[in-house]
Coordinates of C-alpha atoms in Angstrom, one line a residue:
X1136 CA -6.3 42.9 27.8
X1137 CA -5.0 43.0 31.4
X1138 CA -7.0 45.2 33.7
X1139 CA -5.3 48.5 34.2
X1140 CA -5.3 47.9 38.0
X1141 CA -3.5 44.6 37.4
X1142 CA -0.9 46.4 35.2
X1143 CA -0.2 49.0 37.9
X1144 CA -0.2 46.4 40.7
X1145 CA 2.4 44.3 38.7
X1146 CA 4.7 47.4 38.5
X1147 CA 4.4 48.2 42.2
X1148 CA 4.8 44.5 43.1
X1149 CA 8.2 44.4 41.2
X1150 CA 9.3 47.3 43.4
X1151 CA 8.5 45.4 46.6
X1152 CA 10.2 42.2 45.3
X1153 CA 13.3 44.2 44.3
X1154 CA 13.5 45.4 47.9
X1155 CA 13.1 41.8 49.1
X1156 CA 9.6 42.4 50.5
X1157 CA 6.9 39.9 49.9
X1158 CA 5.0 40.4 46.6
X1159 CA 1.6 40.3 48.4
X1160 CA 2.2 43.9 49.7
X1161 CA 2.2 45.3 46.2
X1162 CA -1.6 45.4 45.8
X1163 CA -2.9 48.7 44.3
X1164 CA -6.3 50.2 44.6
X1165 CA -8.1 53.1 42.9
X1166 CA -7.5 56.3 44.9
X1167 CA -10.4 57.6 47.0
X1168 CA -8.7 61.0 46.8
X1169 CA -8.5 61.6 43.0
X1170 CA -7.3 65.2 43.8
X1171 CA -4.1 63.7 45.2
X1172 CA -3.4 60.7 43.0
X1173 CA -5.0 58.1 40.5
X1174 CA -4.0 55.0 42.4
X1175 CA -2.7 54.1 45.8
X1176 CA -0.7 51.3 47.5
X1177 CA -1.0 50.8 51.2
X1178 CA 1.2 47.7 51.4
X1179 CA 4.0 49.4 53.3
X1180 CA 1.7 49.8 56.3
X1181 CA 0.8 46.1 56.3
X1182 CA 4.5 45.1 55.8
X1183 CA 5.8 47.2 58.7
X1184 CA 5.0 44.6 61.4
X1185 CA 6.6 41.7 59.5
X1186 CA 9.8 43.5 58.6
X1187 CA 10.0 45.5 61.8
X1188 CA 10.5 48.8 59.9
X1189 CA 8.6 52.0 59.8
X1190 CA 6.0 52.0 57.0
X1191 CA 7.5 55.2 55.6
X1192 CA 11.0 53.5 55.3
X1193 CA 9.4 50.6 53.4
X1194 CA 7.5 53.0 51.1
X1195 CA 10.6 55.0 50.4
X1196 CA 12.6 51.8 49.6
X1197 CA 10.0 50.8 47.0
X1198 CA 9.7 54.3 45.6
X1199 CA 13.4 54.2 44.7
X1200 CA 12.9 51.1 42.5
X1201 CA 9.8 52.3 40.6
X1202 CA 10.1 56.1 40.3
X1203 CA 11.7 56.1 36.9
X1204 CA 9.0 53.9 35.3
X1205 CA 7.9 56.0 32.2
X1206 CA 4.3 54.9 32.7
X1207 CA 4.1 56.9 35.9
X1208 CA 3.7 60.6 35.8
X1209 CA 4.7 60.6 39.5
X1210 CA 5.0 58.4 42.5
X1211 CA 5.2 59.8 46.0
X1212 CA 5.8 58.2 49.4
X1213 CA 3.4 59.9 51.8
X1214 CA 3.0 59.6 55.6
X1215 CA 2.3 57.3 57.3
X1216 CA 3.5 55.1 54.4
X1217 CA 1.2 55.4 51.4
X1218 CA 2.5 55.2 47.8
X1219 CA 0.5 57.8 45.8
X1220 CA 0.6 57.1 42.0
X1221 CA -0.3 59.2 39.1
X1222 CA -0.1 57.4 35.7
X1223 CA 1.2 59.2 32.6
X1224 CA -1.3 60.6 30.1
X1225 CA 0.5 58.7 27.3
X1226 CA 0.1 55.4 29.1
X1227 CA -3.5 56.1 29.7
X1228 CA -4.2 57.1 26.1
X1229 CA -2.4 54.0 24.9
X1230 CA -4.5 51.8 27.1
X1231 CA -7.7 53.5 25.9
X1232 CA -6.8 53.1 22.3
X1233 CA -6.1 49.4 22.8
X1234 CA -9.6 49.1 24.4
X1235 CA -11.1 50.9 21.4
X1236 CA -9.5 48.5 18.9
X1237 CA -10.1 45.3 20.9
X1238 CA -13.1 43.0 20.8
X1239 CA -15.4 43.5 23.7
X1240 CA -13.4 46.7 24.6
X1241 CA -10.5 44.7 25.8
X1242 CA -12.4 42.6 28.3
X1243 CA -10.6 39.2 28.7
X1244 CA -13.0 36.3 28.4
X1245 CA -12.9 34.0 31.4
X1246 CA -10.2 31.3 31.0
X1247 CA -12.4 28.6 32.4
X1248 CA -16.0 29.2 31.4
X1249 CA -18.6 27.9 33.8
X1250 CA -21.7 26.0 33.0
X1251 CA -24.4 28.0 34.8
X1252 CA -28.2 27.7 35.2
X1253 CA -30.0 30.8 36.4
X1254 CA -33.5 30.4 37.8
X1255 CA -35.5 33.6 37.6
X1256 CA -39.0 34.9 36.7
X1257 CA -41.0 32.2 38.5
X1258 CA -44.6 33.4 37.5
X1259 CA -47.6 31.2 38.0
X1260 CA -49.5 30.2 34.9
X1261 CA -53.2 31.5 34.5
X1262 CA -52.3 34.6 36.5
X1263 CA -51.3 38.0 34.9
X1264 CA -47.8 39.3 35.6
X1265 CA -47.9 42.0 38.3
X1266 CA -45.2 44.4 39.6
X1267 CA -44.1 41.8 42.1
X1268 CA -42.6 39.8 39.2
X1269 CA -40.6 42.8 38.0
X1270 CA -37.5 42.5 40.1
X1271 CA -36.8 38.8 39.5
X1272 CA -37.1 39.3 35.7
X1273 CA -34.9 42.5 35.6
X1274 CA -32.2 41.3 38.0
X1275 CA -32.0 37.8 36.6
X1276 CA -31.8 39.0 32.9
X1277 CA -29.0 41.4 33.7
X1278 CA -27.0 38.7 35.6
X1279 CA -27.5 36.3 32.7
X1280 CA -26.3 38.9 30.1
X1281 CA -23.3 39.8 32.3
X1282 CA -22.3 36.1 32.6
X1283 CA -22.7 35.5 28.8
X1284 CA -20.7 38.6 28.0
X1285 CA -17.8 37.3 30.1
X1286 CA -17.9 34.0 28.2
X1287 CA -19.8 31.7 30.6
X1288 CA -22.2 29.2 29.2
X1289 CA -25.4 30.3 31.0
X1290 CA -29.0 29.0 30.7
X1291 CA -31.9 31.0 31.8
X1292 CA -34.9 29.0 33.2
X1293 CA -38.2 30.8 34.0
X1294 CA -39.3 27.9 36.4
X1295 CA -43.1 28.3 35.9
X1296 CA -45.6 27.6 38.6
X1297 CA -47.7 25.2 36.5
X1298 CA -48.7 22.4 38.9
X1299 CA -50.7 22.0 42.1
X1300 CA -53.9 23.2 43.5
X1301 CA -54.3 26.3 41.2
X1302 CA -54.7 23.9 38.3
X1303 CA -57.4 21.9 40.2
X1304 CA -59.2 25.2 41.0
X1305 CA -59.3 26.3 37.4
X1306 CA -60.6 22.8 36.2
X1307 CA -63.3 22.8 38.9
X1308 CA -64.5 26.3 38.0
X1309 CA -64.5 25.4 34.3
X1310 CA -66.6 22.3 35.0
X1311 CA -69.2 24.4 36.9
X1312 CA -69.4 26.9 34.0
X1313 CA -69.3 24.5 31.1
X1314 CA -70.1 21.0 32.3
X1315 CA -70.8 19.7 28.8
X1316 CA -67.2 20.1 27.6
X1317 CA -65.7 16.8 26.4
X1318 CA -62.8 17.2 28.9
X1319 CA -65.3 16.2 31.7
X1320 CA -66.8 13.2 29.9
X1321 CA -65.1 10.1 31.3
X1322 CA -66.5 8.0 28.4
X1323 CA -65.0 10.3 25.7
X1324 CA -62.3 8.5 23.7
X1325 CA -61.6 10.8 20.8
X1326 CA -59.1 13.6 20.2
X1327 CA -59.5 16.7 22.3
X1328 CA -60.0 20.1 20.6
X1329 CA -57.0 22.0 19.5
X1330 CA -58.5 25.3 20.4
X1331 CA -58.8 26.2 24.1
X1332 CA -62.2 26.7 25.6
X1333 CA -61.1 30.1 27.1
X1334 CA -59.1 33.2 26.3
X1335 CA -56.3 34.6 28.4
X1336 CA -58.7 37.3 29.8
X1337 CA -61.2 34.6 30.7
X1338 CA -58.6 32.5 32.3
X1339 CA -57.2 35.3 34.4
X1340 CA -60.8 35.9 35.7
X1341 CA -61.5 32.2 36.4
X1342 CA -58.6 31.6 38.8
X1343 CA -59.3 34.4 41.3
X1344 CA -63.0 33.5 41.2
X1345 CA -62.2 29.8 41.9
X1346 CA -59.7 30.8 44.6
X1347 CA -62.3 32.9 46.4
X1348 CA -64.9 30.2 46.2
X1349 CA -62.5 27.6 47.7
X1350 CA -62.0 29.8 50.8
X1351 CA -65.7 30.1 51.4
X1352 CA -66.9 26.6 50.3
X1353 CA -65.3 23.5 51.8
X1354 CA -67.0 21.2 49.3
X1355 CA -65.7 23.3 46.4
X1356 CA -62.2 23.1 47.8
X1357 CA -62.5 19.4 48.2
X1358 CA -63.5 19.0 44.6
X1359 CA -60.6 21.2 43.5
X1360 CA -58.2 19.0 45.5
X1361 CA -59.6 15.9 43.9
X1362 CA -59.3 17.5 40.4
X1363 CA -55.7 18.3 41.2
X1364 CA -55.0 14.7 42.2
X1365 CA -56.7 13.4 39.1
X1366 CA -54.7 15.8 36.9
X1367 CA -51.4 14.7 38.6
X1368 CA -52.4 11.0 38.1
X1369 CA -52.9 11.6 34.4
X1370 CA -56.6 11.8 33.8
X1371 CA -56.7 12.5 30.0
X1372 CA -59.3 15.2 29.9
X1373 CA -57.7 17.1 32.7
X1374 CA -54.3 16.8 31.1
X1375 CA -55.6 18.2 27.9
X1376 CA -57.2 21.1 29.7
X1377 CA -53.9 21.7 31.6
X1378 CA -52.0 21.8 28.3
X1379 CA -54.5 24.4 27.1
X1380 CA -54.0 26.5 30.3
X1381 CA -50.2 26.2 29.8
X1382 CA -50.2 27.2 26.1
X1383 CA -52.5 30.2 26.6
X1384 CA -50.6 31.4 29.6
X1385 CA -47.1 31.0 28.2
X1386 CA -48.1 32.8 25.0
X1387 CA -49.2 35.8 27.0
X1388 CA -46.2 35.6 29.3
X1389 CA -43.8 35.7 26.4
X1390 CA -45.5 38.8 25.0
X1391 CA -45.1 40.6 28.4
X1392 CA -41.5 39.5 28.9
X1393 CA -40.6 40.5 25.4
X1394 CA -41.8 44.1 26.3
X1395 CA -39.3 43.9 29.2
X1396 CA -36.5 42.6 26.9
X1397 CA -36.3 39.5 29.1
X1398 CA -35.7 36.2 27.3
X1399 CA -35.6 32.7 28.8
X1400 CA -33.8 29.7 27.3
X1401 CA -36.0 27.2 29.1
X1402 CA -39.7 27.5 29.8
X1403 CA -39.7 24.6 32.2
X1404 CA -42.1 24.4 35.2
X1405 CA -42.8 22.4 38.3
X1406 CA -44.6 19.9 36.0
X1407 CA -41.4 19.2 34.1
X1408 CA -39.9 17.2 37.0
X1409 CA -42.9 15.3 38.3
X1410 CA -41.5 12.0 37.0
X1411 CA -38.2 12.7 38.7
X1412 CA -39.8 12.9 42.1
X1413 CA -40.6 9.2 42.9
X1414 CA -37.1 7.8 42.1
X1415 CA -35.5 10.8 44.0
X1416 CA -37.7 10.1 47.1
X1417 CA -36.9 6.4 46.9
X1418 CA -33.1 7.2 46.8
X1419 CA -33.4 9.5 49.8
X1420 CA -35.1 6.8 51.8
X1421 CA -32.9 3.9 50.6
X1422 CA -29.7 5.8 51.4
X1423 CA -30.9 6.9 54.8
X1424 CA -31.1 10.6 54.2
X1425 CA -34.8 10.9 54.7
X1426 CA -36.8 9.8 57.8
X1427 CA -40.4 10.2 59.0
X1428 CA -41.3 12.9 61.4
X1429 CA -44.9 13.4 62.6
X1430 CA -45.9 11.4 59.5
X1431 CA -44.0 13.6 57.0
X1432 CA -40.8 12.6 55.2
X1433 CA -37.9 15.0 56.1
X1434 CA -34.2 15.4 55.8
X1435 CA -32.4 17.0 58.7
X1436 CA -30.2 19.9 57.6
X1437 CA -29.3 21.6 60.8
X1438 CA -25.6 21.7 61.8
X1439 CA -23.9 22.0 65.1
X1440 CA -22.4 25.4 64.3
X1441 CA -25.8 26.9 63.5
X1442 CA -26.5 30.1 65.4
X1443 CA -30.2 30.0 64.5
X1444 CA -32.7 27.2 64.1
X1445 CA -32.8 25.6 60.7
X1446 CA -35.8 23.3 60.4
X1447 CA -35.7 20.0 58.6
X1448 CA -36.3 20.1 54.8
X1449 CA -39.7 18.4 54.2
X1450 CA -39.7 16.1 51.2
X1451 CA -43.3 14.7 51.4
X1452 CA -46.3 15.8 53.5
X1453 CA -48.0 13.4 56.0
X1454 CA -50.6 12.5 53.3
X1455 CA -47.7 11.7 50.8
X1456 CA -48.2 14.8 48.7
X1457 CA -45.2 16.6 47.4
X1458 CA -44.5 20.3 47.9
X1459 CA -42.3 23.2 46.6
X1460 CA -39.3 21.7 48.4
X1461 CA -39.8 18.4 46.6
X1462 CA -40.2 20.1 43.2
X1463 CA -37.1 22.3 43.7
X1464 CA -34.9 19.4 44.8
X1465 CA -36.1 17.4 41.8
X1466 CA -35.3 20.4 39.6
X1467 CA -31.8 20.5 40.9
X1468 CA -31.5 16.7 40.3
X1469 CA -32.7 17.1 36.7
X1470 CA -30.4 20.2 36.0
X1471 CA -27.4 18.2 37.2
X1472 CA -28.4 15.3 35.0
X1473 CA -29.0 17.4 31.9
X1474 CA -26.4 20.1 32.2
X1475 CA -23.9 19.2 35.0
X1476 CA -23.7 22.9 36.0
X1477 CA -20.8 24.4 38.0
X1478 CA -23.2 27.0 39.4
X1479 CA -26.9 27.4 39.9
X1480 CA -28.2 30.9 40.7
X1481 CA -31.7 31.6 42.1
X1482 CA -33.1 35.2 41.8
X1483 CA -36.0 35.2 44.3
X1484 CA -37.6 37.4 47.0
X1485 CA -35.2 37.7 50.0
X1486 CA -37.9 36.6 52.3
X1487 CA -37.3 33.1 51.0
X1488 CA -33.7 33.0 52.2
X1489 CA -34.4 30.4 54.9
X1490 CA -36.2 28.2 52.5
X1491 CA -33.3 28.2 50.0
X1492 CA -30.8 27.6 52.9
X1493 CA -32.8 24.4 53.6
X1494 CA -32.9 23.4 49.9
X1495 CA -29.1 24.1 49.3
X1496 CA -28.1 22.2 52.5
X1497 CA -30.4 19.3 51.6
X1498 CA -29.0 19.1 48.0
X1499 CA -25.4 19.0 49.3
X1500 CA -26.1 16.6 52.1
X1501 CA -27.9 14.1 49.9
X1502 CA -25.2 14.4 47.1
X1503 CA -27.6 15.9 44.5
X1504 CA -24.7 18.3 43.8
X1505 CA -21.0 18.0 44.2
X1506 CA -19.0 19.9 46.8
X1507 CA -17.7 22.1 44.0
X1508 CA -21.1 23.1 42.7
X1509 CA -21.9 26.8 43.5
X1510 CA -25.5 27.3 44.8
X1511 CA -26.2 31.1 44.9
X1512 CA -29.3 32.8 46.2
X1513 CA -29.8 36.4 45.1
X1514 CA -32.5 37.6 47.4
X1515 CA -34.2 40.9 46.4
X1516 CA -36.1 43.4 48.4
X1517 CA -39.5 44.8 48.0
X1518 CA -40.5 47.4 45.4
X1519 CA -42.5 49.9 47.4
X1520 CA -44.6 53.0 46.6
X1521 CA -43.9 56.4 48.0
X1522 CA -45.8 55.5 51.1
X1523 CA -43.2 52.8 51.8
X1524 CA -45.6 50.0 51.3
X1525 CA -45.6 47.5 48.5
X1526 CA -46.4 49.2 45.2
X1527 CA -50.1 49.2 44.3
X1528 CA -52.5 50.8 41.9
X1529 CA -54.2 54.1 42.8
X1530 CA -57.3 52.0 43.8
X1531 CA -55.1 50.0 46.2
X1532 CA -54.9 46.7 44.2
X1533 CA -51.8 44.9 42.9
X1534 CA -50.8 46.6 39.7
X1535 CA -50.5 44.5 36.6
X1536 CA -47.0 44.7 35.0
X1537 CA -48.6 45.5 31.6
X1538 CA -50.4 48.4 33.2
X1539 CA -47.3 49.8 34.8
X1540 CA -45.3 49.6 31.5
X1541 CA -48.2 51.3 29.6
X1542 CA -48.5 54.1 32.2
X1543 CA -44.8 54.9 32.1
X1544 CA -44.7 54.5 28.3
X1545 CA -47.5 57.0 27.8
X1546 CA -45.9 59.4 30.3
X1547 CA -42.6 59.3 28.4
X1548 CA -44.5 59.7 25.0
X1549 CA -46.1 62.9 26.2
X1550 CA -42.6 64.3 27.2
X1551 CA -40.9 63.1 24.0
X1552 CA -43.7 64.2 21.7
X1553 CA -42.9 67.8 22.7
X1554 CA -39.9 67.4 20.4
X1555 CA -41.7 68.3 17.2
X1556 CA -38.9 67.2 15.0
X1557 CA -39.9 63.5 15.6
X1558 CA -42.5 61.6 13.6
X1559 CA -45.2 59.7 15.5
X1560 CA -43.4 56.4 14.9
X1561 CA -40.1 57.8 16.1
X1562 CA -41.7 59.2 19.2
X1563 CA -43.5 55.9 20.0
X1564 CA -40.3 53.9 19.6
X1565 CA -38.3 56.4 21.6
X1566 CA -40.8 56.5 24.4
X1567 CA -40.7 52.7 24.8
X1568 CA -37.0 52.6 25.0
X1569 CA -36.8 55.5 27.5
X1570 CA -39.6 54.0 29.6
X1571 CA -37.9 50.7 29.8
X1572 CA -34.6 52.3 30.7
X1573 CA -36.5 54.3 33.5
X1574 CA -38.0 51.1 34.9
X1575 CA -34.9 48.8 34.6
X1576 CA -32.3 51.4 35.7
X1577 CA -34.6 52.5 38.6
X1578 CA -34.6 49.0 39.9
X1579 CA -31.1 47.9 39.1
X1580 CA -29.4 51.0 40.4
X1581 CA -30.4 49.8 43.9
X1582 CA -28.6 47.0 45.7
X1583 CA -30.7 43.9 45.0
X1584 CA -31.2 43.0 48.7
X1585 CA -32.6 46.4 49.6
X1586 CA -36.2 47.5 49.5
X1587 CA -36.6 50.6 47.4
X1588 CA -39.2 53.3 46.5
X1589 CA -40.5 53.0 43.0
X1590 CA -40.9 56.7 42.3
X1591 CA -42.2 57.1 38.7
X1592 CA -41.6 60.9 38.7
X1593 CA -38.0 60.4 39.8
X1594 CA -37.2 57.4 37.6
X1595 CA -38.5 59.2 34.4
X1596 CA -36.6 62.4 35.0
X1597 CA -33.9 63.3 32.5
X1598 CA -31.8 64.6 35.3
X1599 CA -30.0 62.8 38.2
X1600 CA -29.2 59.2 38.6
X1601 CA -31.8 57.8 36.2
X1602 CA -32.1 55.7 33.1
X1603 CA -33.3 58.6 31.0
X1604 CA -30.3 60.6 32.0
X1605 CA -28.0 57.8 30.9
X1606 CA -29.8 57.6 27.6
X1607 CA -29.8 61.3 27.1
X1608 CA -26.0 61.3 27.5
X1609 CA -25.6 58.5 24.9
X1610 CA -27.9 60.4 22.5
X1611 CA -25.9 63.6 23.1
X1612 CA -22.8 61.7 22.0
X1613 CA -24.6 60.3 19.0
X1614 CA -25.7 63.7 18.0
X1615 CA -22.1 65.1 18.1
X1616 CA -20.8 62.2 16.1
X1617 CA -23.5 62.6 13.5
X1618 CA -22.7 66.3 13.1
X1619 CA -19.0 65.4 12.7
X1620 CA -19.6 62.6 10.2
X1621 CA -21.9 64.9 8.1
X1622 CA -18.9 67.1 7.3
X1623 CA -15.8 65.1 8.0
X1624 CA -14.3 61.6 7.7
X1625 CA -12.3 60.3 10.6
X1626 CA -8.8 59.3 9.4
X1627 CA -7.9 55.6 9.8
X1628 CA -4.9 56.4 11.9
X1629 CA -6.9 58.7 14.3
X1630 CA -6.6 57.8 17.9
X1631 CA -7.3 59.1 21.4
X1632 CA -4.6 61.7 22.3
X1633 CA -3.0 62.0 25.8
X1634 CA -5.3 64.1 28.0
X1635 CA -4.7 67.8 27.8
X1636 CA -6.5 68.6 31.1
X1637 CA -7.8 66.9 34.3
X1638 CA -11.4 66.7 32.9
X1639 CA -10.3 64.7 29.9
X1640 CA -8.0 62.5 32.1
X1641 CA -10.8 61.8 34.6
X1642 CA -13.1 60.6 31.8
X1643 CA -10.3 58.3 30.4
X1644 CA -9.5 56.9 33.9
X1645 CA -13.1 56.0 34.3
X1646 CA -13.4 54.3 30.9
X1647 CA -10.4 52.1 31.6
X1648 CA -12.2 50.6 34.6
X1649 CA -14.7 48.9 32.2
X1650 CA -13.4 45.3 32.3
X1651 CA -12.9 45.4 36.1
X1652 CA -16.5 46.6 36.7
X1653 CA -18.0 44.0 34.4
X1654 CA -16.0 41.2 36.1
X1655 CA -16.8 42.4 39.6
X1656 CA -20.5 42.9 38.8
X1657 CA -20.9 39.3 37.9
X1658 CA -18.6 37.8 40.5
X1659 CA -20.7 39.6 43.2
X1660 CA -24.0 39.1 41.3
X1661 CA -24.5 42.9 41.7
X1662 CA -25.8 44.7 38.6
X1663 CA -26.0 47.9 40.7
X1664 CA -22.2 48.2 40.3
X1665 CA -22.6 48.7 36.5
X1666 CA -25.3 51.4 37.1
X1667 CA -23.0 53.3 39.5
X1668 CA -20.2 53.0 36.9
X1669 CA -22.2 54.4 34.0
X1670 CA -23.6 57.2 36.1
X1671 CA -20.1 58.3 36.9
X1672 CA -19.2 58.1 33.2
X1673 CA -22.3 60.1 32.2
X1674 CA -21.4 62.8 34.8
X1675 CA -17.8 63.0 33.7
X1676 CA -18.6 63.0 30.0
X1677 CA -21.1 65.9 30.5
X1678 CA -18.5 67.8 32.4
X1679 CA -16.0 67.2 29.6
X1680 CA -18.7 68.2 27.0
X1681 CA -19.4 71.5 28.7
X1682 CA -15.7 72.3 29.1
X1683 CA -14.7 71.4 25.5
X1684 CA -15.5 72.9 22.2
X1685 CA -15.3 69.7 20.3
X1686 CA -16.7 70.4 16.8
X1687 CA -15.3 74.0 16.5
X1688 CA -11.8 72.9 17.5
X1689 CA -9.5 74.1 14.7
X1690 CA -6.6 71.7 15.5
X1691 CA -7.7 68.7 13.4
X1692 CA -5.6 66.1 15.3
X1693 CA -7.0 67.3 18.6
X1694 CA -10.5 67.2 17.3
X1695 CA -10.1 63.8 15.8
X1696 CA -8.7 62.5 19.1
X1697 CA -11.8 63.8 20.9
X1698 CA -14.0 62.1 18.3
X1699 CA -12.2 58.8 19.1
X1700 CA -12.7 59.5 22.8
X1701 CA -16.5 60.0 22.2
X1702 CA -16.6 56.8 20.2
X1703 CA -15.1 54.8 23.1
X1704 CA -17.4 56.5 25.6
X1705 CA -20.4 55.6 23.5
X1706 CA -19.2 52.0 23.2
X1707 CA -18.7 51.6 26.9
X1708 CA -22.1 53.1 27.8
X1709 CA -24.0 51.1 25.1
X1710 CA -22.3 47.9 26.1
X1711 CA -23.2 48.5 29.8
X1712 CA -26.8 49.3 29.1
X1713 CA -27.1 46.2 26.9
X1714 CA -25.9 44.1 29.9
X1715 CA -28.5 45.9 32.1
X1716 CA -31.1 45.0 29.5
X1717 CA -32.1 48.1 27.6
X1718 CA -30.8 50.2 24.7
X1719 CA -30.7 53.8 23.6
X1720 CA -32.8 55.6 20.9
X1721 CA -31.2 57.7 18.1
X1722 CA -32.9 60.9 19.4
X1723 CA -34.6 62.2 22.5

C-alpha cells in the first residue's frame, strides 16, 4: 500500500501541476494543529518567490483544482498561504480496511532490499553481563527486527571480546591454582579433556582476581602477557583452555540474552579474524596506506576540512602487537568478503564516536569498503540511576544484568499476583513479559544518543509513558474481543465504518501512519519513534474506549465496525512491540 501521506501529497501535487506550478511544492505534512485540519501543505509560501505571486493567490489557485476531490472532506486556503486539508471519513475507513486485510498491515516491502550487518552486544567472555550491556542489546535487536520487517536481509553479529590480555590473565590464574592440569604440561601429546576445569561461576571469579593481581604484581602481569602471546601463537594447551572459556561463557551469555529476547545470527569474536590481520596489514603497507610513526604502524585519516583533530588510525603498536583498531578493520574486511553488505551498523557507547570515525575513514581510504557502502554508528548514552550517575547496585557496585531482570521480574510478580484470578504459572509468565516490556520500553522510548534515568518505579508503572501501560492497553483490547467472541461471530463482510465522531477519527488517523513510522524509524535508526507512536495510539484508544459503549451497542453494524477497529488497533500495537522486542500477555 502507498503511505497515506503519499496519497494526499499526490493529490495536492496534481493541483500545483494543473496550475503550472512546479510539482515539488505539493508536499503535504501531518498537521501540528489537528483541531484545524488533518494535513497541511505549505508549498505556496515557498513558491511565492519563484512565481512572484502572493502565497495566498497561489494557494487559492491550487484550491480551485482540488476542492471537488471526494476524498477530501474540506480544503481551505488560509493566510498567509497554507492549504488546510481534512480527509473524508469514507476515504479514511477505506484505507484502514485495506490495511486490515493486507499482509504486514499494508506496509510495502523495500523495492531494493539491502544486505546489512549489524554489530551489537559486544560483551567480553568470562565476564558476566551487567547493566552496561543492556542498551547495545536492546537498541540493536530493535533495529535488526525493524530492518527485517521491512524486507532487508540483515545479519546480527554479537562481536565477542574473546582475545587479548584477559585470556592470558585467566590462563595464568588457572595455572597458579591448578598447575597439574594437562593444559600446562608442554610434554603432553594426548587429547585434552572435553569437560572444562571450571564452572561459569568460578570463571567469573577468576578473571577479576587475576586482573587485580596484575595491577599489583609486575611479574604476574608479565606472565599473563606471555601467556597471551603463547595463546595467540597457537600453544595447544592454551588453545584448548581458551576453547573451554569460550564454550562456558557463550552458553551462559545465550541464556541471558534469551531472557532479553535478543538473538544473534553470528557469535563471532575478535578471534575470528586473527588470520585476516597479517595479509590485511601487508596490503596496507604494500599499497602505501600505512606508515611508521614513533615505531607504530598508522594510517592518516585526517582531512583538510576537519574542524577538530582526528588522530591517525593505529594499525599495529610499536611492539608489533595488534589492537582493537586492527581487529575491527579486519572484521570489516571479512564481512565484505563473506557478505558484501550495502550497510554495516554499529550500536556502541557514544563515547566511542571518535574511534569509529577513525575506523570508518580508514576503511574507506584503504578501499576496504566501496564508496557506496553505508557505515553507520549508533552511539548510545549512559543508563543512569536517580542520582544521575551510572546505574549501580544499592551497595555501589556494577549491577549484573541477571540481577536487574530478576529484581524487576519479582516486583512485577508481586503486583500481578494481586490478581487472584491468575494461576501461579500465569502470574509468573505475565510478570516476565511485563518486566521485559518495562525495561525495553523504558530504554527505547528515549532517543538513543541521550543519557537517561533508569527509574524502576516509573518504568514499572501501569500509567504514563511506560511499557506496562502499552501492554495494559493491548490486554484491554484482548479482553473486549474475548467477551465479544464469547457471544458473537464477526460476519465475514464486517469492516471498519466511517468515523462517527472526532475521537474515532483521531484513532483511525493515527493507525494509518503505521507504515510511515516503521519506515522512518529504520531509516533514522531511531526506535524511539515507534515508542512515541504506540504511546499516542494507546492514549487515543483509551480515550475512544471511555467514550464508546462498544459491547452494549445495539446497532450490530456499528458494533461490528468497532470490533474491526479494535482488531486493527491490536494488530498495529502488537506488531510494533514485536519490533521493539517484547510481547503482550493474555491477562494483566
